[in-house]
Amino acid sequence: MQSILVECAWAATRKKDCYLKRKYAGLVSRRGKKKALIAVGHKIIVAAYHIIKNKEAYQEPVLHDNPRKQKKQVKYHLKRLKDLGVEINNNNAGGRFFTEAQKEFEHEIDPIRVSRVFV
């Protein structure tokens, strides 16, 4: 039974905009692929139990974006741009990220790297 649940978990992690895919992505960084798949399989079996018990249709839970995770991602991507040679001048230091004021980007990009850097 466990092998079937793992196969179902693999399929669930490949579906677009799915609760189980986002759950897997959150767990895989902390636990590893195999344990995350077992956890997703457990979520599937628990959902199936409640569907059968309550005789209700499945309604996917809503996962809200974590603002701390978003800030961390922005910081990471800005650092990656800097490592790629893109200089970012912040004229309005009081603003948060890109929401409050327009930022000017000054960069020199080699023609070879143009396909890899999107600004």
mmCIF file of N, CA and C in Angstrom:
data_model
loop_
_atom_site.group_PDB
_atom_site.id
_atom_site.type_symbol
_atom_site.label_atom_id
_atom_site.label_comp_id
_atom_site.label_asym_id
_atom_site.label_seq_id
_atom_site.Cartn_x
_atom_site.Cartn_y
_atom_site.Cartn_z
ATOM 1 N N MET A 1 0.822 -1.191 0.000
ATOM 2 C CA MET A 1 0.000 0.000 0.000
ATOM 3 C C MET A 1 0.874 1.266 0.000
ATOM 4 N N GLN A 2 1.990 1.196 0.718
ATOM 5 C CA GLN A 2 2.860 2.361 0.803
ATOM 6 C C GLN A 2 3.418 2.725 -0.568
ATOM 7 N N SER A 3 3.771 1.733 -1.363
ATOM 8 C CA SER A 3 4.339 2.023 -2.681
ATOM 9 C C SER A 3 3.303 2.703 -3.576
ATOM 10 N N ILE A 4 2.032 2.311 -3.453
ATOM 11 C CA ILE A 4 0.964 2.952 -4.227
ATOM 12 C C ILE A 4 0.790 4.405 -3.789
ATOM 13 N N LEU A 5 0.845 4.647 -2.478
ATOM 14 C CA LEU A 5 0.721 6.018 -1.973
ATOM 15 C C LEU A 5 1.892 6.887 -2.433
ATOM 16 N N VAL A 6 3.085 6.307 -2.485
ATOM 17 C CA VAL A 6 4.246 7.075 -2.951
ATOM 18 C C VAL A 6 4.079 7.426 -4.430
ATOM 19 N N GLU A 7 3.564 6.489 -5.224
ATOM 20 C CA GLU A 7 3.301 6.776 -6.642
ATOM 21 C C GLU A 7 2.268 7.892 -6.786
ATOM 22 N N CYS A 8 1.222 7.835 -5.974
ATOM 23 C CA CYS A 8 0.197 8.892 -6.000
ATOM 24 C C CYS A 8 0.785 10.228 -5.557
ATOM 25 N N ALA A 9 1.674 10.184 -4.564
ATOM 26 C CA ALA A 9 2.318 11.418 -4.093
ATOM 27 C C ALA A 9 3.188 12.017 -5.192
ATOM 28 N N TRP A 10 3.919 11.176 -5.940
ATOM 29 C CA TRP A 10 4.722 11.680 -7.049
ATOM 30 C C TRP A 10 3.838 12.380 -8.064
ATOM 31 N N ALA A 11 2.701 11.759 -8.377
ATOM 32 C CA ALA A 11 1.789 12.368 -9.343
ATOM 33 C C ALA A 11 1.234 13.684 -8.816
ATOM 34 N N ALA A 12 0.908 13.725 -7.528
ATOM 35 C CA ALA A 12 0.346 14.944 -6.934
ATOM 36 C C ALA A 12 1.356 16.080 -6.927
ATOM 37 N N THR A 13 2.631 15.755 -6.803
ATOM 38 C CA THR A 13 3.648 16.808 -6.774
ATOM 39 C C THR A 13 3.918 17.374 -8.155
ATOM 40 N N ARG A 14 3.424 16.737 -9.198
ATOM 41 C CA ARG A 14 3.628 17.223 -10.556
ATOM 42 C C ARG A 14 2.446 18.037 -11.082
ATOM 43 N N LYS A 15 1.362 18.106 -10.323
ATOM 44 C CA LYS A 15 0.164 18.818 -10.766
ATOM 45 C C LYS A 15 0.350 20.320 -10.533
ATOM 46 N N LYS A 16 -0.134 21.148 -11.477
ATOM 47 C CA LYS A 16 -0.002 22.601 -11.343
ATOM 48 C C LYS A 16 -0.948 23.137 -10.276
ATOM 49 N N ASP A 17 -0.484 24.131 -9.542
ATOM 50 C CA ASP A 17 -1.283 24.846 -8.540
ATOM 51 C C ASP A 17 -2.045 23.897 -7.622
ATOM 52 N N CYS A 18 -1.327 22.983 -7.027
ATOM 53 C CA CYS A 18 -1.942 21.973 -6.167
ATOM 54 C C CYS A 18 -1.429 22.148 -4.736
ATOM 55 N N TYR A 19 -2.316 21.935 -3.785
ATOM 56 C CA TYR A 19 -1.962 22.014 -2.372
ATOM 57 C C TYR A 19 -0.850 21.019 -2.043
ATOM 58 N N LEU A 20 -0.978 19.814 -2.564
ATOM 59 C CA LEU A 20 -0.007 18.771 -2.241
ATOM 60 C C LEU A 20 1.367 19.082 -2.838
ATOM 61 N N LYS A 21 1.400 19.734 -3.979
ATOM 62 C CA LYS A 21 2.674 20.124 -4.584
ATOM 63 C C LYS A 21 3.380 21.155 -3.711
ATOM 64 N N ARG A 22 2.627 22.123 -3.224
ATOM 65 C CA ARG A 22 3.223 23.153 -2.373
ATOM 66 C C ARG A 22 3.639 22.569 -1.026
ATOM 67 N N LYS A 23 2.879 21.615 -0.525
ATOM 68 C CA LYS A 23 3.229 20.956 0.726
ATOM 69 C C LYS A 23 4.532 20.177 0.554
ATOM 70 N N TYR A 24 4.648 19.475 -0.578
ATOM 71 C CA TYR A 24 5.870 18.722 -0.873
ATOM 72 C C TYR A 24 7.069 19.665 -0.967
ATOM 73 N N ALA A 25 6.910 20.769 -1.669
ATOM 74 C CA ALA A 25 8.009 21.725 -1.828
ATOM 75 C C ALA A 25 8.450 22.278 -0.478
ATOM 76 N N GLY A 26 7.502 22.487 0.420
ATOM 77 C CA GLY A 26 7.858 22.981 1.741
ATOM 78 C C GLY A 26 8.572 21.949 2.596
ATOM 79 N N LEU A 27 8.223 20.680 2.400
ATOM 80 C CA LEU A 27 8.821 19.627 3.213
ATOM 81 C C LEU A 27 10.158 19.125 2.665
ATOM 82 N N VAL A 28 10.303 19.133 1.352
ATOM 83 C CA VAL A 28 11.492 18.520 0.755
ATOM 84 C C VAL A 28 12.768 19.243 1.154
ATOM 85 N N SER A 29 12.700 20.527 1.385
ATOM 86 C CA SER A 29 13.906 21.265 1.776
ATOM 87 C C SER A 29 14.338 20.922 3.197
ATOM 88 N N ARG A 30 13.382 20.564 4.044
ATOM 89 C CA ARG A 30 13.709 20.253 5.433
ATOM 90 C C ARG A 30 13.930 18.764 5.676
ATOM 91 N N ARG A 31 13.148 17.913 4.998
ATOM 92 C CA ARG A 31 13.156 16.485 5.317
ATOM 93 C C ARG A 31 13.834 15.603 4.277
ATOM 94 N N GLY A 32 13.881 16.062 3.038
ATOM 95 C CA GLY A 32 14.400 15.223 1.970
ATOM 96 C C GLY A 32 13.255 14.694 1.120
ATOM 97 N N LYS A 33 13.602 14.180 -0.062
ATOM 98 C CA LYS A 33 12.582 13.777 -1.025
ATOM 99 C C LYS A 33 11.742 12.598 -0.535
ATOM 100 N N LYS A 34 12.384 11.589 -0.024
ATOM 101 C CA LYS A 34 11.656 10.370 0.342
ATOM 102 C C LYS A 34 10.684 10.602 1.497
ATOM 103 N N LYS A 35 11.144 11.282 2.523
ATOM 104 C CA LYS A 35 10.259 11.546 3.661
ATOM 105 C C LYS A 35 9.141 12.501 3.280
ATOM 106 N N ALA A 36 9.447 13.451 2.401
ATOM 107 C CA ALA A 36 8.405 14.379 1.949
ATOM 108 C C ALA A 36 7.344 13.630 1.151
ATOM 109 N N LEU A 37 7.753 12.662 0.335
ATOM 110 C CA LEU A 37 6.782 11.863 -0.417
ATOM 111 C C LEU A 37 5.902 11.037 0.508
ATOM 112 N N ILE A 38 6.486 10.487 1.545
ATOM 113 C CA ILE A 38 5.699 9.716 2.517
ATOM 114 C C ILE A 38 4.695 10.637 3.206
ATOM 115 N N ALA A 39 5.107 11.842 3.541
ATOM 116 C CA ALA A 39 4.201 12.797 4.183
ATOM 117 C C ALA A 39 3.056 13.191 3.255
ATOM 118 N N VAL A 40 3.351 13.404 1.968
ATOM 119 C CA VAL A 40 2.307 13.740 1.005
ATOM 120 C C VAL A 40 1.360 12.551 0.824
ATOM 121 N N GLY A 41 1.917 11.338 0.798
ATOM 122 C CA GLY A 41 1.079 10.140 0.736
ATOM 123 C C GLY A 41 0.164 10.042 1.947
ATOM 124 N N HIS A 42 0.677 10.418 3.107
ATOM 125 C CA HIS A 42 -0.149 10.431 4.321
ATOM 126 C C HIS A 42 -1.278 11.442 4.204
ATOM 127 N N LYS A 43 -0.969 12.618 3.650
ATOM 128 C CA LYS A 43 -2.022 13.623 3.433
ATOM 129 C C LYS A 43 -3.110 13.073 2.509
ATOM 130 N N ILE A 44 -2.694 12.336 1.481
ATOM 131 C CA ILE A 44 -3.657 11.768 0.542
ATOM 132 C C ILE A 44 -4.568 10.761 1.247
ATOM 133 N N ILE A 45 -3.984 9.883 2.057
ATOM 134 C CA ILE A 45 -4.778 8.851 2.721
ATOM 135 C C ILE A 45 -5.712 9.460 3.769
ATOM 136 N N VAL A 46 -5.262 10.509 4.445
ATOM 137 C CA VAL A 46 -6.123 11.192 5.419
ATOM 138 C C VAL A 46 -7.283 11.878 4.701
ATOM 139 N N ALA A 47 -6.994 12.512 3.576
ATOM 140 C CA ALA A 47 -8.058 13.162 2.796
ATOM 141 C C ALA A 47 -9.058 12.127 2.293
ATOM 142 N N ALA A 48 -8.551 10.978 1.812
ATOM 143 C CA ALA A 48 -9.445 9.917 1.325
ATOM 144 C C ALA A 48 -10.324 9.392 2.457
ATOM 145 N N TYR A 49 -9.762 9.240 3.645
ATOM 146 C CA TYR A 49 -10.543 8.781 4.797
ATOM 147 C C TYR A 49 -11.695 9.740 5.098
ATOM 148 N N HIS A 50 -11.414 11.030 5.128
ATOM 149 C CA HIS A 50 -12.456 12.014 5.446
ATOM 150 C C HIS A 50 -13.500 12.115 4.334
ATOM 151 N N ILE A 51 -13.070 11.939 3.087
ATOM 152 C CA ILE A 51 -14.022 11.955 1.976
ATOM 153 C C ILE A 51 -14.993 10.797 2.105
ATOM 154 N N ILE A 52 -14.461 9.615 2.411
ATOM 155 C CA ILE A 52 -15.318 8.429 2.548
ATOM 156 C C ILE A 52 -16.187 8.526 3.793
ATOM 157 N N LYS A 53 -15.607 8.988 4.898
ATOM 158 C CA LYS A 53 -16.340 9.063 6.170
ATOM 159 C C LYS A 53 -17.493 10.055 6.094
ATOM 160 N N ASN A 54 -17.234 11.261 5.550
ATOM 161 C CA ASN A 54 -18.239 12.323 5.534
ATOM 162 C C ASN A 54 -19.073 12.336 4.263
ATOM 163 N N LYS A 55 -18.704 11.519 3.285
ATOM 164 C CA LYS A 55 -19.407 11.455 1.999
ATOM 165 C C LYS A 55 -19.527 12.843 1.362
ATOM 166 N N GLU A 56 -18.401 13.527 1.325
ATOM 167 C CA GLU A 56 -18.324 14.871 0.752
ATOM 168 C C GLU A 56 -17.310 14.882 -0.385
ATOM 169 N N ALA A 57 -17.446 15.861 -1.265
ATOM 170 C CA ALA A 57 -16.465 16.040 -2.329
ATOM 171 C C ALA A 57 -15.199 16.663 -1.740
ATOM 172 N N TYR A 58 -14.083 16.386 -2.365
ATOM 173 C CA TYR A 58 -12.802 16.923 -1.910
ATOM 174 C C TYR A 58 -12.709 18.404 -2.234
ATOM 175 N N GLN A 59 -12.364 19.196 -1.238
ATOM 176 C CA GLN A 59 -12.111 20.621 -1.443
ATOM 177 C C GLN A 59 -10.675 20.891 -1.013
ATOM 178 N N GLU A 60 -9.911 21.387 -1.960
ATOM 179 C CA GLU A 60 -8.494 21.606 -1.710
ATOM 180 C C GLU A 60 -8.287 22.757 -0.726
ATOM 181 N N PRO A 61 -7.453 22.542 0.307
ATOM 182 C CA PRO A 61 -7.166 23.625 1.248
ATOM 183 C C PRO A 61 -6.394 24.749 0.568
ATOM 184 N N VAL A 62 -6.515 25.937 1.112
ATOM 185 C CA VAL A 62 -5.840 27.106 0.552
ATOM 186 C C VAL A 62 -4.555 27.328 1.334
ATOM 187 N N LEU A 63 -3.457 27.424 0.619
ATOM 188 C CA LEU A 63 -2.180 27.754 1.233
ATOM 189 C C LEU A 63 -1.860 29.202 0.927
ATOM 190 N N HIS A 64 -1.693 30.002 1.938
ATOM 191 C CA HIS A 64 -1.359 31.412 1.749
ATOM 192 C C HIS A 64 0.147 31.556 1.643
ATOM 193 N N ASP A 65 0.583 32.547 0.880
ATOM 194 C CA ASP A 65 2.007 32.796 0.737
ATOM 195 C C ASP A 65 2.567 33.356 2.033
ATOM 196 N N ASN A 66 3.726 32.886 2.384
ATOM 197 C CA ASN A 66 4.398 33.317 3.597
ATOM 198 C C ASN A 66 5.225 34.563 3.276
ATOM 199 N N PRO A 67 4.926 35.715 3.914
ATOM 200 C CA PRO A 67 5.682 36.941 3.600
ATOM 201 C C PRO A 67 7.167 36.824 3.937
ATOM 202 N N ARG A 68 7.526 36.072 4.971
ATOM 203 C CA ARG A 68 8.940 35.886 5.304
ATOM 204 C C ARG A 68 9.654 35.127 4.195
ATOM 205 N N LYS A 69 8.971 34.139 3.633
ATOM 206 C CA LYS A 69 9.563 33.365 2.543
ATOM 207 C C LYS A 69 9.735 34.237 1.301
ATOM 208 N N GLN A 70 8.759 35.113 1.027
ATOM 209 C CA GLN A 70 8.852 36.003 -0.119
ATOM 210 C C GLN A 70 10.038 36.955 0.032
ATOM 211 N N LYS A 71 10.222 37.533 1.216
ATOM 212 C CA LYS A 71 11.343 38.432 1.453
ATOM 213 C C LYS A 71 12.673 37.706 1.268
ATOM 214 N N LYS A 72 12.720 36.481 1.752
ATOM 215 C CA LYS A 72 13.932 35.691 1.623
ATOM 216 C C LYS A 72 14.229 35.390 0.151
ATOM 217 N N GLN A 73 13.190 35.095 -0.628
ATOM 218 C CA GLN A 73 13.378 34.828 -2.050
ATOM 219 C C GLN A 73 13.857 36.065 -2.795
ATOM 220 N N VAL A 74 13.290 37.230 -2.475
ATOM 221 C CA VAL A 74 13.713 38.473 -3.128
ATOM 222 C C VAL A 74 15.180 38.754 -2.814
ATOM 223 N N LYS A 75 15.554 38.581 -1.550
ATOM 224 C CA LYS A 75 16.939 38.799 -1.145
ATOM 225 C C LYS A 75 17.870 37.840 -1.880
ATOM 226 N N TYR A 76 17.471 36.591 -2.010
ATOM 227 C CA TYR A 76 18.284 35.590 -2.700
ATOM 228 C C TYR A 76 18.458 35.950 -4.176
ATOM 229 N N HIS A 77 17.359 36.341 -4.831
ATOM 230 C CA HIS A 77 17.437 36.646 -6.255
ATOM 231 C C HIS A 77 18.227 37.934 -6.522
ATOM 232 N N LEU A 78 18.124 38.909 -5.621
ATOM 233 C CA LEU A 78 18.946 40.115 -5.761
ATOM 234 C C LEU A 78 20.429 39.774 -5.628
ATOM 235 N N LYS A 79 20.737 38.885 -4.707
ATOM 236 C CA LYS A 79 22.127 38.450 -4.544
ATOM 237 C C LYS A 79 22.604 37.701 -5.785
ATOM 238 N N ARG A 80 21.754 36.864 -6.351
ATOM 239 C CA ARG A 80 22.116 36.129 -7.575
ATOM 240 C C ARG A 80 22.361 37.087 -8.740
ATOM 241 N N LEU A 81 21.518 38.133 -8.851
ATOM 242 C CA LEU A 81 21.726 39.127 -9.906
ATOM 243 C C LEU A 81 23.070 39.830 -9.717
ATOM 244 N N LYS A 82 23.388 40.141 -8.469
ATOM 245 C CA LYS A 82 24.661 40.795 -8.186
ATOM 246 C C LYS A 82 25.825 39.874 -8.548
ATOM 247 N N ASP A 83 25.694 38.579 -8.252
ATOM 248 C CA ASP A 83 26.735 37.615 -8.603
ATOM 249 C C ASP A 83 26.884 37.465 -10.110
ATOM 250 N N LEU A 84 25.805 37.692 -10.856
ATOM 251 C CA LEU A 84 25.855 37.604 -12.315
ATOM 252 C C LEU A 84 26.395 38.879 -12.956
ATOM 253 N N GLY A 85 26.635 39.908 -12.145
ATOM 254 C CA GLY A 85 27.219 41.131 -12.662
ATOM 255 C C GLY A 85 26.221 42.246 -12.901
ATOM 256 N N VAL A 86 24.996 42.105 -12.432
ATOM 257 C CA VAL A 86 23.991 43.147 -12.610
ATOM 258 C C VAL A 86 24.048 44.061 -11.394
ATOM 259 N N GLU A 87 24.344 45.336 -11.624
ATOM 260 C CA GLU A 87 24.404 46.311 -10.536
ATOM 261 C C GLU A 87 23.023 46.918 -10.335
ATOM 262 N N ILE A 88 22.554 46.941 -9.090
ATOM 263 C CA ILE A 88 21.246 47.505 -8.771
ATOM 264 C C ILE A 88 21.471 48.701 -7.855
ATOM 265 N N ASN A 89 21.145 49.900 -8.361
ATOM 266 C CA ASN A 89 21.259 51.114 -7.552
ATOM 267 C C ASN A 89 19.916 51.403 -6.920
ATOM 268 N N ASN A 90 19.900 51.534 -5.611
ATOM 269 C CA ASN A 90 18.677 51.799 -4.872
ATOM 270 C C ASN A 90 18.643 53.281 -4.514
ATOM 271 N N ASN A 91 17.909 54.094 -5.310
ATOM 272 C CA ASN A 91 17.825 55.533 -5.053
ATOM 273 C C ASN A 91 16.911 55.864 -3.889
ATOM 274 N N ASN A 92 15.911 55.038 -3.662
ATOM 275 C CA ASN A 92 14.952 55.271 -2.576
ATOM 276 C C ASN A 92 15.150 54.177 -1.543
ATOM 277 N N ALA A 93 16.050 54.416 -0.588
ATOM 278 C CA ALA A 93 16.378 53.389 0.397
ATOM 279 C C ALA A 93 15.232 53.126 1.358
ATOM 280 N N GLY A 94 14.281 54.037 1.483
ATOM 281 C CA GLY A 94 13.185 53.853 2.417
ATOM 282 C C GLY A 94 12.118 52.894 1.923
ATOM 283 N N GLY A 95 12.034 52.649 0.631
ATOM 284 C CA GLY A 95 11.002 51.777 0.075
ATOM 285 C C GLY A 95 11.308 50.317 0.330
ATOM 286 N N ARG A 96 10.266 49.514 0.318
ATOM 287 C CA ARG A 96 10.445 48.085 0.492
ATOM 288 C C ARG A 96 10.394 47.426 -0.872
ATOM 289 N N PHE A 97 11.434 46.761 -1.216
ATOM 290 C CA PHE A 97 11.546 46.003 -2.461
ATOM 291 C C PHE A 97 11.125 46.838 -3.656
ATOM 292 N N PHE A 98 10.195 46.368 -4.473
ATOM 293 C CA PHE A 98 9.833 47.048 -5.704
ATOM 294 C C PHE A 98 8.416 47.600 -5.653
ATOM 295 N N THR A 99 7.827 47.706 -4.478
ATOM 296 C CA THR A 99 6.416 48.063 -4.398
ATOM 297 C C THR A 99 6.172 49.558 -4.265
ATOM 298 N N GLU A 100 7.079 50.300 -3.661
ATOM 299 C CA GLU A 100 6.776 51.682 -3.325
ATOM 300 C C GLU A 100 7.336 52.712 -4.306
ATOM 301 N N ALA A 101 8.455 52.438 -4.902
ATOM 302 C CA ALA A 101 9.045 53.411 -5.817
ATOM 303 C C ALA A 101 9.752 52.682 -6.939
ATOM 304 N N GLN A 102 9.845 53.354 -8.087
ATOM 305 C CA GLN A 102 10.554 52.748 -9.200
ATOM 306 C C GLN A 102 12.045 52.755 -8.922
ATOM 307 N N LYS A 103 12.677 51.672 -9.270
ATOM 308 C CA LYS A 103 14.107 51.556 -9.097
ATOM 309 C C LYS A 103 14.764 51.646 -10.466
ATOM 310 N N GLU A 104 15.950 52.253 -10.500
ATOM 311 C CA GLU A 104 16.704 52.301 -11.742
ATOM 312 C C GLU A 104 17.744 51.193 -11.712
ATOM 313 N N PHE A 105 17.860 50.505 -12.830
ATOM 314 C CA PHE A 105 18.831 49.436 -12.931
ATOM 315 C C PHE A 105 19.928 49.854 -13.892
ATOM 316 N N GLU A 106 21.151 49.848 -13.395
ATOM 317 C CA GLU A 106 22.301 50.088 -14.252
ATOM 318 C C GLU A 106 23.070 48.780 -14.322
ATOM 319 N N HIS A 107 23.217 48.278 -15.517
ATOM 320 C CA HIS A 107 23.908 47.008 -15.646
ATOM 321 C C HIS A 107 24.661 46.914 -16.959
ATOM 322 N N GLU A 108 25.735 46.184 -16.901
ATOM 323 C CA GLU A 108 26.471 45.832 -18.099
ATOM 324 C C GLU A 108 26.406 44.323 -18.212
ATOM 325 N N ILE A 109 25.855 43.870 -19.326
ATOM 326 C CA ILE A 109 25.676 42.441 -19.499
ATOM 327 C C ILE A 109 26.385 42.010 -20.768
ATOM 328 N N ASP A 110 27.160 40.957 -20.674
ATOM 329 C CA ASP A 110 27.791 40.393 -21.859
ATOM 330 C C ASP A 110 26.717 39.799 -22.752
ATOM 331 N N PRO A 111 26.886 39.827 -24.073
ATOM 332 C CA PRO A 111 25.899 39.232 -24.968
ATOM 333 C C PRO A 111 25.669 37.749 -24.699
ATOM 334 N N ILE A 112 26.677 37.075 -24.173
ATOM 335 C CA ILE A 112 26.528 35.654 -23.887
ATOM 336 C C ILE A 112 25.548 35.438 -22.745
ATOM 337 N N ARG A 113 25.563 36.326 -21.751
ATOM 338 C CA ARG A 113 24.720 36.171 -20.569
ATOM 339 C C ARG A 113 23.306 36.714 -20.745
ATOM 340 N N VAL A 114 23.020 37.353 -21.847
ATOM 341 C CA VAL A 114 21.719 37.989 -22.038
ATOM 342 C C VAL A 114 20.595 36.973 -21.931
ATOM 343 N N SER A 115 20.797 35.772 -22.424
ATOM 344 C CA SER A 115 19.748 34.767 -22.384
ATOM 345 C C SER A 115 19.494 34.270 -20.958
ATOM 346 N N ARG A 116 20.450 34.471 -20.034
ATOM 347 C CA ARG A 116 20.297 33.960 -18.688
ATOM 348 C C ARG A 116 19.771 34.983 -17.698
ATOM 349 N N VAL A 117 19.920 36.254 -17.984
ATOM 350 C CA VAL A 117 19.546 37.299 -17.030
ATOM 351 C C VAL A 117 18.303 38.021 -17.536
ATOM 352 N N PHE A 118 17.279 38.053 -16.708
ATOM 353 C CA PHE A 118 16.054 38.774 -17.033
ATOM 354 C C PHE A 118 15.873 39.883 -16.027
ATOM 355 N N VAL A 119 15.866 41.107 -16.462
ATOM 356 C CA VAL A 119 15.712 42.246 -15.547
ATOM 357 C C VAL A 119 14.444 42.969 -15.885
#
